[in-house]
Amino acid sequence: MSDTEKPSRGILLKARNGDVIGFDETGLRLNLSDEVIADIGRRLGAPGGVTPVDPSVLGDIHAWDVLRSGNWYVFTAHLPGDQGICQFRRRVDPLGDTAPDILASPAGGLFAILSLGGTRHATTSDEVLRYPYHVITTGDDLGPAGAAGTQTVTATTDIQRLTEQSRDSQIADEIIARRQAAFRALPVIYARGETDNSSSIAGFLTGRAVKNLRQTVANLCDAARSLEVAPKVLAVGLDFTLEAVDTEGAAWRNGIYELMAKVTDVFADHHLRKPLFVSLFDAGTRTISDHPILRAQWELAWNKAGHDHVFSAPGYMFAQDENGRPTAEARQLIAEMDAFAIEAQNADQDWACPVLLLAEREPDPKVIRCRGQALSAFVLDPDDLLNAGPACGFRLEGCENDAKITGVVIDIGDPNDLLISFDKAPKGDSLTLCYALGHPASPDEMPANRGALRDEWHHTSRTGRTLHRWALPAALPVH
């Protein structure tokens, strides 16, 4: 056949299921299988870097609209939890030895709740999260309580779901629940606490917990970059009080200021905004009701030393076990109070428990005026929910003539002033008015210290209990 008689189209290769290679005026034509087309798509990527994927790559879950975006599968699914139908993601390939976890897709950034504490803070529990795909932690198999000071945290960009809960993860779960109830975007929150067994604030400042937190912050930022979102730390919890057994109150207070400065520097190194520090005001245990460190916390309530710090609640409102750790119900209540404080502060709203500032004698020698401040008028709880007794949690220290409290009332002329009456004029060169400090050992699950002073704020907990913003313990010299 001459060149002028060559055919303009034809088949070069056939298979049982059809033509494979043909040609026409434009060149070769290939008919490729669906598997080959899918493989080419995975290798080259579709426009915008996103490629449709068969949902079977995720296993036997109720998922659809699966796309590959970089190193992630992104998809819609209906999975266990209260989040309902949401967008999720999973790494294509594991970074470690275990299969990658399915996580919720972050909205507005990768949020975080971090913490530093002593041995009591390392406690974990088996509560079931309502949002198990939205609360995550470092992908190093150490969980939300970290290494507990037993080893050094290593660098990783990996992130995991939780198999146990910490105070931080329960706070995160509570924040997410409130956002869903308000039809707001559901964040993904990275929860991680670092602790060690230091017995002094000086040791804690140079201990493994602080060093591990530095690496945890770096891991958080790297994880956020892997998700192509910004890291946003909602709060850093501080929980190191009675563990400092050989530390005086003033040294502990100064050490906490130094600790906040150290953490602030770590944040600055990673271009994170100045941290919000959140603490529970430690009111002691069933048997320990007074201690220099318990008293030293009072100054942190009004003297922030330039830091953003808030006490979410006083510890005397939460039940404890025999080791001074909160009960299961108390852990939920603490998480709710912490969440209120964190959400308020991050929305530039006020959150502060009532604090007592000054005690001074009235012209009537049998009356002491106690001045304080709160976000609303003081309330002396009419039901005495915490069993503070007729003295409302007050007692007089250093009294030489055994004067006894006969009445506590709010001054009608100033809603943040209390008038405390005695059966006789108290005498003593070093009188100190104490609130929720130094009470006898407790016969039940509640801490020894009690109080009946609060403000007007209240909320019904998931547990059915009514939460109040109770006043912080104080020891005020009487002037």
CSV table of C-alpha atoms in Angstrom, one decimal:
chain,number,residue,atom,x,y,z
A,1,MET,CA,0.0,0.0,0.0
A,2,SER,CA,1.4,3.4,-1.0
A,3,ASP,CA,1.8,6.3,1.5
A,4,THR,CA,-1.2,8.0,-0.1
A,5,GLU,CA,-3.3,4.9,0.6
A,6,LYS,CA,-2.5,4.7,4.4
A,7,PRO,CA,-5.7,4.5,6.5
A,8,SER,CA,-6.6,7.6,8.6
A,9,ARG,CA,-7.8,5.5,11.6
A,10,GLY,CA,-7.7,2.0,12.9
A,11,ILE,CA,-7.0,-0.4,15.8
A,12,LEU,CA,-3.5,-1.5,16.8
A,13,LEU,CA,-4.3,-3.6,19.9
A,14,LYS,CA,-7.5,-5.4,20.9
A,15,ALA,CA,-8.5,-7.2,24.1
A,16,ARG,CA,-11.4,-9.4,25.0
A,17,ASN,CA,-13.3,-6.5,26.6
A,18,GLY,CA,-12.7,-4.0,23.8
A,19,ASP,CA,-10.2,-1.9,21.9
A,20,VAL,CA,-7.0,-0.9,23.8
A,21,ILE,CA,-4.9,1.1,21.4
A,22,GLY,CA,-6.1,2.8,18.2
A,23,PHE,CA,-5.2,5.8,16.1
A,24,ASP,CA,-6.8,8.5,14.1
A,25,GLU,CA,-5.7,11.8,12.4
A,26,THR,CA,-4.7,13.3,15.8
A,27,GLY,CA,-2.4,10.4,16.9
A,28,LEU,CA,-2.7,7.4,19.2
A,29,ARG,CA,-5.8,6.8,21.2
A,30,LEU,CA,-5.7,4.8,24.5
A,31,ASN,CA,-8.6,3.3,26.3
A,32,LEU,CA,-7.5,2.8,29.9
A,33,SER,CA,-9.2,0.9,32.7
A,34,ASP,CA,-10.9,2.7,35.7
A,35,GLU,CA,-8.1,1.4,37.9
A,36,VAL,CA,-5.4,2.9,35.8
A,37,ILE,CA,-7.3,6.2,35.5
A,38,ALA,CA,-7.6,6.3,39.3
A,39,ASP,CA,-3.9,5.6,39.8
A,40,ILE,CA,-2.9,8.4,37.4
A,41,GLY,CA,-5.3,10.7,39.3
A,42,ARG,CA,-3.7,9.8,42.6
A,43,ARG,CA,-0.2,10.4,41.2
A,44,LEU,CA,-0.9,13.7,39.4
A,45,GLY,CA,-3.7,15.2,41.5
A,46,ALA,CA,-6.8,16.9,40.1
A,47,PRO,CA,-6.9,20.7,39.6
A,48,GLY,CA,-6.4,22.4,43.0
A,49,GLY,CA,-4.6,19.4,44.5
A,50,VAL,CA,-7.8,17.5,45.4
A,51,THR,CA,-8.6,14.1,44.0
A,52,PRO,CA,-11.8,12.0,44.5
A,53,VAL,CA,-11.1,8.7,46.2
A,54,ASP,CA,-13.1,5.5,46.8
A,55,PRO,CA,-14.5,5.6,50.4
A,56,SER,CA,-13.4,2.0,50.9
A,57,VAL,CA,-9.9,3.3,51.6
A,58,LEU,CA,-11.2,4.4,55.0
A,59,GLY,CA,-12.5,1.0,56.0
A,60,ASP,CA,-16.1,0.1,57.0
A,61,ILE,CA,-17.4,3.4,58.1
A,62,HIS,CA,-20.3,5.6,57.0
A,63,ALA,CA,-18.3,8.1,54.9
A,64,TRP,CA,-18.8,9.8,51.5
A,65,ASP,CA,-17.4,12.5,49.3
A,66,VAL,CA,-13.8,11.3,50.0
A,67,LEU,CA,-11.1,13.5,48.5
A,68,ARG,CA,-7.4,13.3,48.8
A,69,SER,CA,-5.8,16.7,49.6
A,70,GLY,CA,-2.0,16.4,50.0
A,71,ASN,CA,-1.2,14.0,52.7
A,72,TRP,CA,-4.8,13.8,54.0
A,73,TYR,CA,-8.1,12.1,53.0
A,74,VAL,CA,-10.9,14.6,53.7
A,75,PHE,CA,-14.5,13.3,53.8
A,76,THR,CA,-18.0,13.7,55.2
A,77,ALA,CA,-19.1,11.0,57.6
A,78,HIS,CA,-21.6,10.1,60.3
A,79,LEU,CA,-19.5,8.7,63.2
A,80,PRO,CA,-20.1,8.1,66.9
A,81,GLY,CA,-20.4,11.2,69.1
A,82,ASP,CA,-22.7,14.2,69.5
A,83,GLN,CA,-21.2,16.1,66.5
A,84,GLY,CA,-23.6,14.6,64.0
A,85,ILE,CA,-22.6,14.6,60.3
A,86,CYS,CA,-19.4,16.5,60.0
A,87,GLN,CA,-16.3,16.8,57.8
A,88,PHE,CA,-13.4,14.6,59.0
A,89,ARG,CA,-9.9,13.8,57.8
A,90,ARG,CA,-7.3,11.0,58.1
A,91,ARG,CA,-3.7,10.9,57.1
A,92,VAL,CA,-3.0,8.9,53.9
A,93,ASP,CA,0.0,7.2,55.4
A,94,PRO,CA,0.9,6.7,59.1
A,95,LEU,CA,3.7,8.8,60.6
A,96,GLY,CA,4.5,6.1,63.2
A,97,ASP,CA,3.9,2.5,63.8
A,98,THR,CA,0.2,2.7,64.3
A,99,ALA,CA,-2.6,3.3,61.8
A,100,PRO,CA,-3.6,7.0,61.5
A,101,ASP,CA,-6.6,8.2,63.5
A,102,ILE,CA,-9.7,9.8,62.0
A,103,LEU,CA,-10.0,13.4,63.2
A,104,ALA,CA,-12.5,16.1,62.7
A,105,SER,CA,-11.5,18.8,60.2
A,106,PRO,CA,-10.5,22.0,62.1
A,107,ALA,CA,-12.6,25.1,61.8
A,108,GLY,CA,-10.8,28.4,62.2
A,109,GLY,CA,-7.5,27.0,63.3
A,110,LEU,CA,-6.1,24.2,65.5
A,111,PHE,CA,-7.1,25.3,69.0
A,112,ALA,CA,-5.3,24.1,72.1
A,113,ILE,CA,-5.7,23.8,75.9
A,114,LEU,CA,-2.4,23.1,77.5
A,115,SER,CA,-1.4,22.8,81.2
A,116,LEU,CA,1.4,22.5,83.7
A,117,GLY,CA,1.1,20.8,87.1
A,118,GLY,CA,2.3,18.6,89.8
A,119,THR,CA,1.5,14.9,90.5
A,120,ARG,CA,-2.2,15.5,91.3
A,121,HIS,CA,-2.7,17.1,87.9
A,122,ALA,CA,-1.4,13.9,86.1
A,123,THR,CA,-4.6,12.1,87.0
A,124,THR,CA,-6.6,10.6,84.1
A,125,SER,CA,-10.0,9.1,84.0
A,126,ASP,CA,-12.2,7.0,81.7
A,127,GLU,CA,-15.1,9.4,81.0
A,128,VAL,CA,-16.5,9.2,77.4
A,129,LEU,CA,-16.1,12.3,75.4
A,130,ARG,CA,-19.2,13.7,73.6
A,131,TYR,CA,-16.9,14.9,70.7
A,132,PRO,CA,-14.3,12.1,70.4
A,133,TYR,CA,-13.0,13.3,67.0
A,134,HIS,CA,-12.7,17.0,68.0
A,135,VAL,CA,-10.5,16.5,71.0
A,136,ILE,CA,-7.0,15.4,70.1
A,137,THR,CA,-3.5,15.3,71.5
A,138,THR,CA,0.2,14.8,70.5
A,139,GLY,CA,0.7,11.7,68.4
A,140,ASP,CA,3.2,10.1,70.7
A,141,ASP,CA,1.0,7.5,72.5
A,142,LEU,CA,1.4,9.4,75.8
A,143,GLY,CA,-2.1,10.7,75.9
A,144,PRO,CA,-3.5,14.0,77.2
A,145,ALA,CA,-1.6,13.9,80.5
A,146,GLY,CA,1.8,13.6,78.7
A,147,ALA,CA,4.8,11.9,80.1
A,148,ALA,CA,4.0,12.8,83.7
A,149,GLY,CA,7.7,13.7,84.1
A,150,THR,CA,8.9,10.2,83.4
A,151,GLN,CA,10.4,10.8,80.0
A,152,THR,CA,11.3,13.5,77.5
A,153,VAL,CA,8.7,14.5,75.0
A,154,THR,CA,10.0,14.2,71.4
A,155,ALA,CA,9.3,16.1,68.3
A,156,THR,CA,6.4,15.0,66.1
A,157,THR,CA,3.8,16.5,63.8
A,158,ASP,CA,1.4,13.6,64.4
A,159,ILE,CA,-1.9,13.9,66.3
A,160,GLN,CA,-4.1,11.3,67.9
A,161,ARG,CA,-7.5,10.8,69.4
A,162,LEU,CA,-7.7,10.1,73.1
A,163,THR,CA,-8.1,6.8,74.9
A,164,GLU,CA,-8.3,8.4,78.4
A,165,GLN,CA,-9.3,11.8,79.7
A,166,SER,CA,-7.6,14.6,81.6
A,167,ARG,CA,-8.8,17.9,83.0
A,168,ASP,CA,-7.7,19.6,79.8
A,169,SER,CA,-9.6,17.2,77.5
A,170,GLN,CA,-12.8,17.5,79.6
A,171,ILE,CA,-12.6,21.3,79.4
A,172,ALA,CA,-12.2,21.0,75.6
A,173,ASP,CA,-15.2,18.7,75.4
A,174,GLU,CA,-17.3,21.1,77.4
A,175,ILE,CA,-16.3,24.1,75.2
A,176,ILE,CA,-17.2,22.2,72.0
A,177,ALA,CA,-20.6,21.2,73.5
A,178,ARG,CA,-21.4,24.8,74.2
A,179,ARG,CA,-20.4,25.9,70.7
A,180,GLN,CA,-22.6,23.3,69.1
A,181,ALA,CA,-25.6,24.3,71.3
A,182,ALA,CA,-25.1,27.9,70.1
A,183,PHE,CA,-24.8,26.7,66.4
A,184,ARG,CA,-21.2,27.9,66.2
A,185,ALA,CA,-18.3,26.4,64.4
A,186,LEU,CA,-17.0,23.3,66.1
A,187,PRO,CA,-13.3,23.6,66.8
A,188,VAL,CA,-10.7,20.8,67.0
A,189,ILE,CA,-8.9,21.2,70.3
A,190,TYR,CA,-5.4,19.9,71.1
A,191,ALA,CA,-5.4,18.9,74.8
A,192,ARG,CA,-2.1,18.2,76.6
A,193,GLY,CA,-0.8,18.6,80.1
A,194,GLU,CA,2.8,18.3,81.3
A,195,THR,CA,3.6,17.4,84.9
A,196,ASP,CA,6.4,16.1,87.1
A,197,ASN,CA,7.0,15.2,90.7
A,198,SER,CA,8.9,18.3,91.8
A,199,SER,CA,8.6,19.1,95.5
A,200,SER,CA,9.4,22.8,95.3
A,201,ILE,CA,8.6,25.6,93.0
A,202,ALA,CA,12.3,26.1,92.3
A,203,GLY,CA,12.5,22.5,91.2
A,204,PHE,CA,9.4,22.8,89.1
A,205,LEU,CA,10.8,25.8,87.2
A,206,THR,CA,13.7,23.8,86.0
A,207,GLY,CA,12.0,20.4,85.9
A,208,ARG,CA,11.0,18.1,83.1
A,209,ALA,CA,7.4,19.4,82.9
A,210,VAL,CA,8.5,22.9,81.9
A,211,LYS,CA,11.0,21.4,79.4
A,212,ASN,CA,8.4,19.1,78.0
A,213,LEU,CA,5.9,21.9,77.6
A,214,ARG,CA,8.4,23.7,75.4
A,215,GLN,CA,8.4,20.7,73.0
A,216,THR,CA,4.7,20.3,73.2
A,217,VAL,CA,4.2,23.9,72.0
A,218,ALA,CA,6.5,23.2,69.1
A,219,ASN,CA,4.6,19.9,68.3
A,220,LEU,CA,1.3,21.8,68.4
A,221,CYS,CA,2.6,24.4,65.9
A,222,ASP,CA,4.0,21.7,63.6
A,223,ALA,CA,0.7,19.8,63.8
A,224,ALA,CA,-1.2,23.0,62.8
A,225,ARG,CA,1.1,23.5,59.9
A,226,SER,CA,0.5,19.9,58.7
A,227,LEU,CA,-3.2,20.8,58.7
A,228,GLU,CA,-2.5,24.1,56.9
A,229,VAL,CA,-4.2,26.1,59.7
A,230,ALA,CA,-2.9,28.4,62.5
A,231,PRO,CA,-2.4,27.3,66.1
A,232,LYS,CA,-4.5,29.1,68.7
A,233,VAL,CA,-4.0,28.4,72.4
A,234,LEU,CA,-7.2,29.0,74.4
A,235,ALA,CA,-5.6,28.7,77.8
A,236,VAL,CA,-2.7,27.3,79.8
A,237,GLY,CA,-3.7,25.7,83.1
A,238,LEU,CA,-1.5,26.1,86.2
A,239,ASP,CA,-1.9,23.4,88.9
A,240,PHE,CA,1.1,23.3,91.3
A,241,THR,CA,0.4,24.2,94.9
A,242,LEU,CA,0.5,21.7,97.8
A,243,GLU,CA,3.1,19.7,95.9
A,244,ALA,CA,5.6,22.4,96.9
A,245,VAL,CA,6.1,20.9,100.3
A,246,ASP,CA,9.3,22.7,101.1
A,247,THR,CA,8.4,26.1,99.7
A,248,GLU,CA,7.3,29.2,101.7
A,249,GLY,CA,4.3,31.2,100.5
A,250,ALA,CA,6.2,34.2,99.1
A,251,ALA,CA,8.7,32.0,97.3
A,252,TRP,CA,5.9,30.0,95.7
A,253,ARG,CA,4.1,33.2,94.6
A,254,ASN,CA,7.2,34.6,93.0
A,255,GLY,CA,7.9,31.3,91.4
A,256,ILE,CA,4.4,31.2,89.8
A,257,TYR,CA,5.1,34.7,88.4
A,258,GLU,CA,8.4,33.4,87.0
A,259,LEU,CA,6.7,30.3,85.6
A,260,MET,CA,4.1,32.4,83.7
A,261,ALA,CA,7.0,34.5,82.3
A,262,LYS,CA,8.8,31.4,81.1
A,263,VAL,CA,5.7,30.1,79.3
A,264,THR,CA,5.0,33.5,77.8
A,265,ASP,CA,8.6,33.5,76.3
A,266,VAL,CA,8.0,30.0,74.8
A,267,PHE,CA,4.8,31.3,73.2
A,268,ALA,CA,6.7,34.3,71.8
A,269,ASP,CA,9.4,32.0,70.4
A,270,HIS,CA,6.6,30.4,68.3
A,271,HIS,CA,4.8,33.6,67.4
A,272,LEU,CA,1.8,32.7,69.5
A,273,ARG,CA,-0.2,35.4,71.3
A,274,LYS,CA,0.3,36.0,75.0
A,275,PRO,CA,-1.2,33.1,76.9
A,276,LEU,CA,-4.2,33.1,79.2
A,277,PHE,CA,-3.4,31.3,82.5
A,278,VAL,CA,-6.3,29.5,84.3
A,279,SER,CA,-6.1,28.1,87.8
A,280,LEU,CA,-8.4,26.5,90.3
A,281,PHE,CA,-7.9,28.3,93.7
A,282,ASP,CA,-6.6,25.4,95.8
A,283,ALA,CA,-8.6,25.4,99.0
A,284,GLY,CA,-6.9,22.3,100.5
A,285,THR,CA,-8.1,18.8,101.1
A,286,ARG,CA,-10.3,17.0,103.6
A,287,THR,CA,-7.6,17.3,106.2
A,288,ILE,CA,-5.3,20.1,105.0
A,289,SER,CA,-7.2,23.4,105.5
A,290,ASP,CA,-4.4,25.9,106.0
A,291,HIS,CA,-0.9,26.2,104.5
A,292,PRO,CA,1.3,29.2,103.5
A,293,ILE,CA,0.8,28.3,99.8
A,294,LEU,CA,-3.0,28.2,100.1
A,295,ARG,CA,-2.8,31.7,101.5
A,296,ALA,CA,-0.3,32.9,99.0
A,297,GLN,CA,-2.8,32.3,96.1
A,298,TRP,CA,-4.8,35.3,97.3
A,299,GLU,CA,-2.3,37.8,95.9
A,300,LEU,CA,-2.6,36.2,92.5
A,301,ALA,CA,-6.3,37.0,92.5
A,302,TRP,CA,-5.6,40.8,92.4
A,303,ASN,CA,-2.0,41.2,91.4
A,304,LYS,CA,-1.4,39.6,88.0
A,305,ALA,CA,2.1,41.0,87.6
A,306,GLY,CA,1.4,41.8,84.0
A,307,HIS,CA,0.1,38.4,83.1
A,308,ASP,CA,-3.4,37.3,81.9
A,309,HIS,CA,-4.4,35.0,84.8
A,310,VAL,CA,-7.8,34.0,86.2
A,311,PHE,CA,-9.1,31.8,88.9
A,312,SER,CA,-12.0,29.9,87.5
A,313,ALA,CA,-13.4,28.7,90.9
A,314,PRO,CA,-12.3,28.0,94.5
A,315,GLY,CA,-11.6,24.4,95.2
A,316,TYR,CA,-13.8,24.2,98.3
A,317,MET,CA,-16.9,23.8,96.0
A,318,PHE,CA,-15.7,20.4,94.6
A,319,ALA,CA,-15.8,17.0,96.3
A,320,GLN,CA,-12.6,15.0,96.7
A,321,ASP,CA,-11.5,11.4,97.3
A,322,GLU,CA,-9.2,10.5,100.1
A,323,ASN,CA,-6.1,11.4,98.1
A,324,GLY,CA,-7.3,15.0,97.6
A,325,ARG,CA,-8.2,14.4,93.9
A,326,PRO,CA,-11.6,15.5,92.6
A,327,THR,CA,-14.4,12.9,92.3
A,328,ALA,CA,-15.9,11.9,88.9
A,329,GLU,CA,-18.7,14.4,89.3
A,330,ALA,CA,-16.3,17.1,90.6
A,331,ARG,CA,-14.2,16.7,87.5
A,332,GLN,CA,-17.2,17.5,85.3
A,333,LEU,CA,-18.0,20.5,87.5
A,334,ILE,CA,-14.4,21.8,87.3
A,335,ALA,CA,-14.4,21.4,83.5
A,336,GLU,CA,-17.6,23.5,83.3
A,337,MET,CA,-16.2,26.3,85.5
A,338,ASP,CA,-12.9,26.3,83.7
A,339,ALA,CA,-14.7,26.4,80.3
A,340,PHE,CA,-16.8,29.4,81.5
A,341,ALA,CA,-13.6,31.3,82.5
A,342,ILE,CA,-11.8,30.4,79.3
A,343,GLU,CA,-14.7,31.2,76.9
A,344,ALA,CA,-15.3,34.5,78.7
A,345,GLN,CA,-11.7,35.7,78.7
A,346,ASN,CA,-11.2,34.7,75.0
A,347,ALA,CA,-14.3,36.7,74.1
A,348,ASP,CA,-12.9,39.8,76.0
A,349,GLN,CA,-15.6,39.4,78.6
A,350,ASP,CA,-15.1,39.5,82.4
A,351,TRP,CA,-14.8,36.4,84.6
A,352,ALA,CA,-13.7,36.8,88.2
A,353,CYS,CA,-14.7,35.1,91.4
A,354,PRO,CA,-15.5,37.4,94.3
A,355,VAL,CA,-12.3,38.4,96.2
A,356,LEU,CA,-12.0,39.8,99.7
A,357,LEU,CA,-9.5,42.7,99.9
A,358,LEU,CA,-9.6,44.5,103.2
A,359,ALA,CA,-10.7,44.0,106.8
A,360,GLU,CA,-11.1,47.0,109.1
A,361,ARG,CA,-12.7,47.9,112.4
A,362,GLU,CA,-16.0,49.8,112.4
A,363,PRO,CA,-16.7,52.6,115.0
A,364,ASP,CA,-18.7,49.9,116.8
A,365,PRO,CA,-15.9,47.8,118.3
A,366,LYS,CA,-17.9,44.6,117.9
A,367,VAL,CA,-18.1,45.0,114.1
A,368,ILE,CA,-15.5,44.3,111.4
A,369,ARG,CA,-16.1,45.5,107.9
A,370,CYS,CA,-14.8,43.3,105.1
A,371,ARG,CA,-14.4,45.0,101.7
A,372,GLY,CA,-14.3,43.1,98.5
A,373,GLN,CA,-15.0,43.2,94.8
A,374,ALA,CA,-17.1,41.1,92.4
A,375,LEU,CA,-18.8,41.2,89.0
A,376,SER,CA,-22.1,41.6,90.8
A,377,ALA,CA,-23.5,42.2,94.3
A,378,PHE,CA,-22.4,39.8,97.0
A,379,VAL,CA,-24.8,37.0,98.0
A,380,LEU,CA,-24.7,35.1,101.3
A,381,ASP,CA,-26.2,31.8,100.1
A,382,PRO,CA,-29.6,31.4,101.8
A,383,ASP,CA,-29.5,27.6,101.5
A,384,ASP,CA,-25.9,27.3,102.7
A,385,LEU,CA,-25.3,24.7,100.0
A,386,LEU,CA,-21.7,24.0,101.2
A,387,ASN,CA,-22.6,23.7,104.9
A,388,ALA,CA,-20.5,26.7,105.9
A,389,GLY,CA,-22.6,27.3,109.0
A,390,PRO,CA,-23.9,30.5,110.6
A,391,ALA,CA,-20.5,32.2,110.3
A,392,CYS,CA,-20.7,31.7,106.5
A,393,GLY,CA,-17.1,30.4,106.4
A,394,PHE,CA,-15.5,33.3,108.4
A,395,ARG,CA,-13.3,32.9,111.5
A,396,LEU,CA,-11.1,35.3,113.4
A,397,GLU,CA,-7.5,34.3,114.0
A,398,GLY,CA,-5.2,35.8,116.7
A,399,CYS,CA,-8.1,36.8,119.0
A,400,GLU,CA,-7.0,36.9,122.6
A,401,ASN,CA,-10.5,37.2,124.3
A,402,ASP,CA,-12.4,34.4,122.4
A,403,ALA,CA,-14.8,36.8,120.7
A,404,LYS,CA,-17.2,34.8,118.6
A,405,ILE,CA,-19.0,35.7,115.3
A,406,THR,CA,-22.7,36.3,115.9
A,407,GLY,CA,-23.7,37.6,112.4
A,408,VAL,CA,-22.6,38.2,108.8
A,409,VAL,CA,-24.6,40.6,106.6
A,410,ILE,CA,-24.1,42.5,103.4
A,411,ASP,CA,-23.9,46.2,103.8
A,412,ILE,CA,-27.0,47.7,102.2
A,413,GLY,CA,-25.0,50.8,101.3
A,414,ASP,CA,-22.3,48.8,99.5
A,415,PRO,CA,-23.2,45.4,97.9
A,416,ASN,CA,-19.5,44.3,98.0
A,417,ASP,CA,-19.0,45.0,101.7
A,418,LEU,CA,-19.7,42.6,104.6
A,419,LEU,CA,-20.4,43.6,108.2
A,420,ILE,CA,-19.3,40.9,110.6
A,421,SER,CA,-20.6,41.1,114.2
A,422,PHE,CA,-19.1,39.6,117.3
A,423,ASP,CA,-20.5,38.9,120.8
A,424,LYS,CA,-17.8,41.2,122.2
A,425,ALA,CA,-15.1,43.5,120.8
A,426,PRO,CA,-12.3,41.3,119.5
A,427,LYS,CA,-8.9,41.9,121.1
A,428,GLY,CA,-5.5,41.0,119.8
A,429,ASP,CA,-2.4,42.6,118.3
A,430,SER,CA,-2.5,40.4,115.1
A,431,LEU,CA,-6.1,39.8,114.3
A,432,THR,CA,-6.7,38.2,111.0
A,433,LEU,CA,-10.1,37.6,109.4
A,434,CYS,CA,-10.1,34.3,107.5
A,435,TYR,CA,-12.6,33.1,104.9
A,436,ALA,CA,-12.6,29.5,103.8
A,437,LEU,CA,-9.3,28.8,105.6
A,438,GLY,CA,-8.3,26.8,108.6
A,439,HIS,CA,-11.5,24.9,109.2
A,440,PRO,CA,-11.6,21.5,111.1
A,441,ALA,CA,-11.1,18.3,109.1
A,442,SER,CA,-14.0,17.3,106.9
A,443,PRO,CA,-16.2,14.3,107.8
A,444,ASP,CA,-17.4,13.9,104.2
A,445,GLU,CA,-16.1,14.2,100.6
A,446,MET,CA,-16.0,18.0,100.6
A,447,PRO,CA,-12.8,19.8,101.5
A,448,ALA,CA,-12.4,21.0,105.1
A,449,ASN,CA,-12.7,24.6,104.1
A,450,ARG,CA,-16.3,25.9,103.5
A,451,GLY,CA,-17.9,29.2,102.5
A,452,ALA,CA,-21.3,30.7,101.8
A,453,LEU,CA,-20.2,33.9,100.0
A,454,ARG,CA,-20.8,34.2,96.2
A,455,ASP,CA,-22.0,36.6,93.6
A,456,GLU,CA,-25.3,36.5,91.5
A,457,TRP,CA,-24.0,34.3,88.7
A,458,HIS,CA,-25.4,30.7,88.5
A,459,HIS,CA,-25.6,27.9,85.9
A,460,THR,CA,-27.2,24.4,85.9
A,461,SER,CA,-24.5,21.8,85.3
A,462,ARG,CA,-24.8,18.7,83.2
A,463,THR,CA,-24.9,16.9,86.5
A,464,GLY,CA,-28.0,18.7,87.6
A,465,ARG,CA,-26.1,20.6,90.3
A,466,THR,CA,-26.4,24.4,90.4
A,467,LEU,CA,-23.0,26.1,89.9
A,468,HIS,CA,-22.2,29.4,91.6
A,469,ARG,CA,-19.2,31.7,91.5
A,470,TRP,CA,-18.1,31.3,95.1
A,471,ALA,CA,-15.7,33.7,96.7
A,472,LEU,CA,-12.0,32.9,96.9
A,473,PRO,CA,-10.4,32.1,100.3
A,474,ALA,CA,-8.6,34.9,102.0
A,475,ALA,CA,-6.7,35.8,105.2
A,476,LEU,CA,-6.9,39.6,105.9
A,477,PRO,CA,-5.1,41.4,108.7
A,478,VAL,CA,-7.7,43.5,110.6
A,479,HIS,CA,-6.8,47.2,110.6
